[in-house]
Amino acid sequence: MGRYKRFVREVSIFSDLDEGSLDRLESLLTLRSYSKDALIVSHDESGDALFIVVSGRAKAVLRGNSGREVILYLFRQGDFFGEMSLLDNQPRSASVEACEDTSLLVLRREAFLHHIERYPQTALSVLREMSRRLRYADEIIGSLALLDVYARVARMLRDMGERDGEETEEGVLIPDRPTQQDMAGMIGASRETVSRALSDLARRGYIELSGKNVLLRHAFLMGGDIARLR
Ligand code: CMP
């Protein structure tokens, strides 16, 4: 078996491929490593490759002149990014930076475009994932306009619980949560506000904070209308 095949088979956009197609695809991939905080893709530059996260985490970010950052999305193992420039021939829509030491598989533009022309099932999977990301972006836009910061923190925790959480007897455990600074960047708030909201939720017994873990207790998960938690 090739070096990356076992991993590529588990990547959602390639999971429908047969053995021969996986072999061909695998021969086109190269592995690159980035240290924590390294810039992987630069906003406004032209794009020439698609990236798939093998290990570590990366974030899609936009930065204002003041240095303030908005985090559009966090990518983890099995996620891909960099598809937008390849599909619409426009510059990169955001920067992507490594949140920790991160390894990525790189697929050059021509190879990616050739692959999705040849394998419509991959094109459909990419579309499905892009719809999912658009839905998430819609939720964030809605919550920026409709929810106060406290409710946005609560919603973000629930989203993380659904995506990354592990069921336990006491509730849902989110292991290795993002930093408070990154959480703030994800919901358009300051780090201090996120810190205050987390402490408040913990004081009321809705969540438990321990190092990089957050436990979402049943009372929090069944909170229904987030505003009622206040
Ligand atoms: P591209 O524009 O080529 O380079 C930046 C990448 O960040 C982009 O492709 C997407 O893969 C990713 N990206 C940009 N905006 C979002 C978003 N709102 N949600 C998820 N991923 C995004």
Short mmCIF file of C-alpha atoms and ligand atoms in Angstrom, two decimals:
data_model
loop_
_atom_site.label_atom_id
_atom_site.label_comp_id
_atom_site.label_asym_id
_atom_site.label_seq_id
_atom_site.Cartn_x
_atom_site.Cartn_y
_atom_site.Cartn_z
CA MET A 1 0.00 0.00 0.00
CA GLY A 2 1.24 3.50 -0.87
CA ARG A 3 2.42 5.91 1.77
CA TYR A 4 -0.74 8.01 2.06
CA LYS A 5 -3.42 5.68 0.69
CA ARG A 6 -4.73 4.46 4.03
CA PHE A 7 -5.21 8.09 5.10
CA VAL A 8 -6.66 9.32 1.78
CA ARG A 9 -9.28 6.58 1.88
CA GLU A 10 -10.61 8.10 5.13
CA VAL A 11 -10.87 11.64 3.71
CA SER A 12 -14.59 12.29 3.15
CA ILE A 13 -14.27 13.79 -0.35
CA PHE A 14 -12.31 10.75 -1.58
CA SER A 15 -14.17 8.02 0.31
CA ASP A 16 -16.20 6.92 -2.75
CA LEU A 17 -13.14 6.18 -4.91
CA ASP A 18 -12.20 2.66 -5.99
CA GLU A 19 -8.71 1.21 -5.48
CA GLY A 20 -7.34 2.19 -8.91
CA SER A 21 -8.51 5.79 -8.55
CA LEU A 22 -7.05 6.01 -5.05
CA ASP A 23 -3.69 4.76 -6.39
CA ARG A 24 -3.67 7.39 -9.14
CA LEU A 25 -4.67 10.15 -6.74
CA GLU A 26 -2.12 9.12 -4.14
CA SER A 27 0.72 9.31 -6.66
CA LEU A 28 -0.10 13.02 -7.17
CA LEU A 29 0.06 14.02 -3.51
CA THR A 30 3.05 15.42 -1.63
CA LEU A 31 3.44 15.89 2.11
CA ARG A 32 4.39 19.27 3.62
CA SER A 33 4.96 20.19 7.26
CA TYR A 34 4.32 23.58 8.85
CA SER A 35 5.30 24.81 12.31
CA LYS A 36 2.77 26.40 14.66
CA ASP A 37 1.72 29.89 13.42
CA ALA A 38 3.20 29.34 9.93
CA LEU A 39 1.35 30.96 7.04
CA ILE A 40 0.14 28.22 4.69
CA VAL A 41 -2.01 30.24 2.28
CA SER A 42 -1.88 34.01 1.97
CA HIS A 43 -5.03 36.11 1.50
CA ASP A 44 -5.20 37.72 -1.98
CA GLU A 45 -2.39 35.63 -3.49
CA SER A 46 -3.14 33.43 -6.45
CA GLY A 47 -3.82 29.81 -5.57
CA ASP A 48 -2.09 26.82 -7.07
CA ALA A 49 -2.94 23.92 -4.76
CA LEU A 50 -5.49 22.16 -2.56
CA PHE A 51 -4.47 21.06 0.95
CA ILE A 52 -5.68 18.18 3.12
CA VAL A 53 -4.93 18.09 6.85
CA VAL A 54 -3.09 14.91 7.87
CA SER A 55 -2.32 16.02 11.44
CA GLY A 56 -2.54 19.22 13.47
CA ARG A 57 -4.98 22.09 12.95
CA ALA A 58 -5.19 25.18 10.75
CA LYS A 59 -7.48 28.22 10.67
CA ALA A 60 -8.89 30.31 7.79
CA VAL A 61 -8.55 33.94 8.91
CA LEU A 62 -9.20 37.50 7.78
CA ARG A 63 -7.23 40.34 9.43
CA GLY A 64 -8.19 43.99 9.70
CA ASN A 65 -5.64 46.83 9.54
CA SER A 66 -5.76 47.03 13.34
CA GLY A 67 -4.52 43.44 13.50
CA ARG A 68 -7.89 42.15 14.73
CA GLU A 69 -8.66 38.74 13.26
CA VAL A 70 -11.84 36.95 12.30
CA ILE A 71 -11.61 33.17 12.17
CA LEU A 72 -13.79 31.81 9.38
CA TYR A 73 -13.16 28.13 9.99
CA LEU A 74 -10.97 25.64 11.83
CA PHE A 75 -9.61 22.74 9.78
CA ARG A 76 -8.64 19.47 11.42
CA GLN A 77 -7.56 16.00 10.33
CA GLY A 78 -9.28 14.94 7.09
CA ASP A 79 -10.49 18.46 6.19
CA PHE A 80 -9.46 20.14 2.92
CA PHE A 81 -8.96 23.82 2.06
CA GLY A 82 -7.76 25.96 -0.83
CA GLU A 83 -10.44 24.70 -3.24
CA MET A 84 -12.08 28.11 -3.83
CA SER A 85 -9.24 29.71 -5.81
CA LEU A 86 -8.82 26.57 -7.85
CA LEU A 87 -12.50 26.51 -8.79
CA ASP A 88 -13.10 30.21 -9.54
CA ASN A 89 -9.59 31.34 -10.53
CA GLN A 90 -9.75 34.24 -8.07
CA PRO A 91 -7.10 35.09 -5.45
CA ARG A 92 -7.18 33.27 -2.10
CA SER A 93 -10.31 34.34 -0.18
CA ALA A 94 -8.57 34.22 3.21
CA SER A 95 -5.25 33.35 4.82
CA VAL A 96 -4.80 29.91 6.31
CA GLU A 97 -2.40 29.54 9.26
CA ALA A 98 -1.22 26.56 11.29
CA CYS A 99 -2.69 26.60 14.84
CA GLU A 100 -0.12 23.98 15.89
CA ASP A 101 2.55 21.91 14.11
CA THR A 102 0.63 20.66 11.10
CA SER A 103 1.20 18.19 8.24
CA LEU A 104 -0.69 18.58 4.99
CA LEU A 105 -1.03 16.68 1.74
CA VAL A 106 -0.79 18.99 -1.26
CA LEU A 107 -2.56 18.44 -4.58
CA ARG A 108 -1.55 20.80 -7.38
CA ARG A 109 -4.21 22.80 -9.23
CA GLU A 110 -4.05 20.86 -12.52
CA ALA A 111 -4.16 17.51 -10.73
CA PHE A 112 -7.18 18.61 -8.62
CA LEU A 113 -9.12 19.97 -11.61
CA HIS A 114 -8.29 16.92 -13.69
CA HIS A 115 -9.34 14.64 -10.83
CA ILE A 116 -12.76 16.23 -10.27
CA GLU A 117 -13.47 16.24 -14.01
CA ARG A 118 -12.72 12.57 -14.12
CA TYR A 119 -14.45 11.59 -10.86
CA PRO A 120 -17.79 13.38 -10.50
CA GLN A 121 -18.32 11.69 -7.12
CA THR A 122 -15.40 13.74 -5.73
CA ALA A 123 -16.88 16.93 -7.26
CA LEU A 124 -20.20 16.15 -5.55
CA SER A 125 -18.48 15.55 -2.22
CA VAL A 126 -16.64 18.87 -2.52
CA LEU A 127 -19.98 20.60 -3.25
CA ARG A 128 -21.59 18.90 -0.27
CA GLU A 129 -18.80 20.09 2.01
CA MET A 130 -18.98 23.63 0.57
CA SER A 131 -22.75 23.68 1.30
CA ARG A 132 -22.04 22.61 4.85
CA ARG A 133 -19.52 25.43 5.26
CA LEU A 134 -21.95 27.94 3.76
CA ARG A 135 -24.61 26.85 6.24
CA TYR A 136 -22.13 27.36 9.07
CA ALA A 137 -21.23 30.82 7.67
CA ASP A 138 -24.97 31.65 7.47
CA GLU A 139 -25.36 30.69 11.12
CA ILE A 140 -22.47 32.89 12.14
CA ILE A 141 -23.82 35.85 10.13
CA GLY A 142 -27.24 35.32 11.70
CA SER A 143 -25.84 35.04 15.20
CA LEU A 144 -23.72 38.21 14.79
CA ALA A 145 -26.90 40.13 14.00
CA LEU A 146 -29.35 38.31 16.26
CA LEU A 147 -27.58 36.99 19.35
CA ASP A 148 -25.67 38.77 22.11
CA VAL A 149 -22.08 37.75 22.80
CA TYR A 150 -23.04 35.46 25.68
CA ALA A 151 -25.44 33.49 23.49
CA ARG A 152 -22.84 33.35 20.70
CA VAL A 153 -20.34 31.73 23.10
CA ALA A 154 -23.00 29.20 24.14
CA ARG A 155 -23.87 28.40 20.52
CA MET A 156 -20.20 28.00 19.57
CA LEU A 157 -19.72 25.52 22.42
CA ARG A 158 -22.74 23.52 21.26
CA ASP A 159 -21.41 23.50 17.67
CA MET A 160 -18.02 22.27 18.89
CA GLY A 161 -19.73 19.63 20.99
CA GLU A 162 -21.65 18.37 17.95
CA ARG A 163 -18.59 18.34 15.74
CA ASP A 164 -15.77 17.22 18.04
CA GLY A 165 -17.44 16.17 21.29
CA GLU A 166 -17.35 12.77 22.99
CA GLU A 167 -20.42 11.52 24.88
CA THR A 168 -19.74 10.86 28.57
CA GLU A 169 -22.03 10.15 31.51
CA GLU A 170 -21.89 13.76 32.67
CA GLY A 171 -22.41 15.32 29.26
CA VAL A 172 -20.38 16.00 26.11
CA LEU A 173 -16.63 16.43 26.47
CA ILE A 174 -14.82 18.71 24.00
CA PRO A 175 -11.15 17.69 24.13
CA ASP A 176 -8.40 20.08 23.11
CA ARG A 177 -10.61 23.15 22.64
CA PRO A 178 -9.34 26.18 20.67
CA THR A 179 -7.63 28.95 22.68
CA GLN A 180 -9.87 31.69 24.09
CA GLN A 181 -8.29 34.09 21.57
CA ASP A 182 -9.29 31.78 18.68
CA MET A 183 -12.78 31.31 20.14
CA ALA A 184 -13.12 35.09 20.29
CA GLY A 185 -12.03 35.34 16.63
CA MET A 186 -14.67 32.78 15.65
CA ILE A 187 -17.60 34.78 17.04
CA GLY A 188 -16.48 38.40 16.66
CA ALA A 189 -15.89 39.01 20.36
CA SER A 190 -12.94 39.99 22.56
CA ARG A 191 -10.92 37.40 24.45
CA GLU A 192 -11.97 39.01 27.73
CA THR A 193 -15.67 38.62 26.88
CA VAL A 194 -15.22 34.96 25.96
CA SER A 195 -13.29 34.38 29.18
CA ARG A 196 -16.05 36.05 31.22
CA ALA A 197 -18.83 34.07 29.52
CA LEU A 198 -16.98 30.75 30.02
CA SER A 199 -16.37 31.50 33.71
CA ASP A 200 -20.00 32.49 34.15
CA LEU A 201 -21.28 29.29 32.48
CA ALA A 202 -18.89 27.26 34.66
CA ARG A 203 -19.97 29.09 37.85
CA ARG A 204 -23.62 28.28 37.05
CA GLY A 205 -22.71 24.61 36.60
CA TYR A 206 -23.57 24.46 32.89
CA ILE A 207 -20.02 23.62 31.81
CA GLU A 208 -16.81 22.45 33.44
CA LEU A 209 -13.42 23.81 32.37
CA SER A 210 -10.30 21.78 32.96
CA GLY A 211 -7.13 22.64 31.06
CA LYS A 212 -7.93 22.37 27.36
CA ASN A 213 -11.06 20.29 27.98
CA VAL A 214 -14.60 21.62 28.26
CA LEU A 215 -17.41 19.44 29.57
CA LEU A 216 -20.87 20.53 28.40
CA ARG A 217 -23.25 19.32 31.07
CA HIS A 218 -26.70 17.91 30.23
CA ALA A 219 -28.43 21.03 31.60
CA PHE A 220 -26.46 23.11 29.12
CA LEU A 221 -27.14 20.78 26.19
CA MET A 222 -30.86 20.71 26.94
CA GLY A 223 -30.96 24.48 27.39
CA GLY A 224 -33.10 24.91 24.25
CA ASP A 225 -33.38 28.62 23.76
CA ILE A 226 -29.83 29.74 24.49
CA ALA A 227 -31.00 33.12 25.74
CA ARG A 228 -32.84 31.37 28.61
CA LEU A 229 -29.52 30.25 30.04
CA ARG A 230 -28.77 33.78 31.18
P1 CMP B 1 -9.10 29.62 -1.08
O1 CMP B 1 -9.89 30.87 -1.28
O2 CMP B 1 -8.43 29.02 -2.24
O3 CMP B 1 -8.01 29.89 0.07
C1 CMP B 1 -8.48 30.15 1.40
C2 CMP B 1 -9.34 28.97 1.81
O4 CMP B 1 -9.96 29.11 3.07
C3 CMP B 1 -10.53 28.83 0.84
O5 CMP B 1 -10.06 28.51 -0.42
C4 CMP B 1 -11.37 27.84 1.58
O6 CMP B 1 -10.83 26.53 1.47
C5 CMP B 1 -11.16 28.33 3.02
N1 CMP B 1 -12.29 29.22 3.40
C6 CMP B 1 -12.48 30.53 3.06
N2 CMP B 1 -13.63 31.00 3.60
C7 CMP B 1 -14.17 29.98 4.30
C8 CMP B 1 -15.35 29.83 5.11
N3 CMP B 1 -16.21 30.84 5.30
N4 CMP B 1 -15.61 28.62 5.63
C9 CMP B 1 -14.73 27.59 5.47
N5 CMP B 1 -13.60 27.67 4.75
C10 CMP B 1 -13.32 28.84 4.17
#
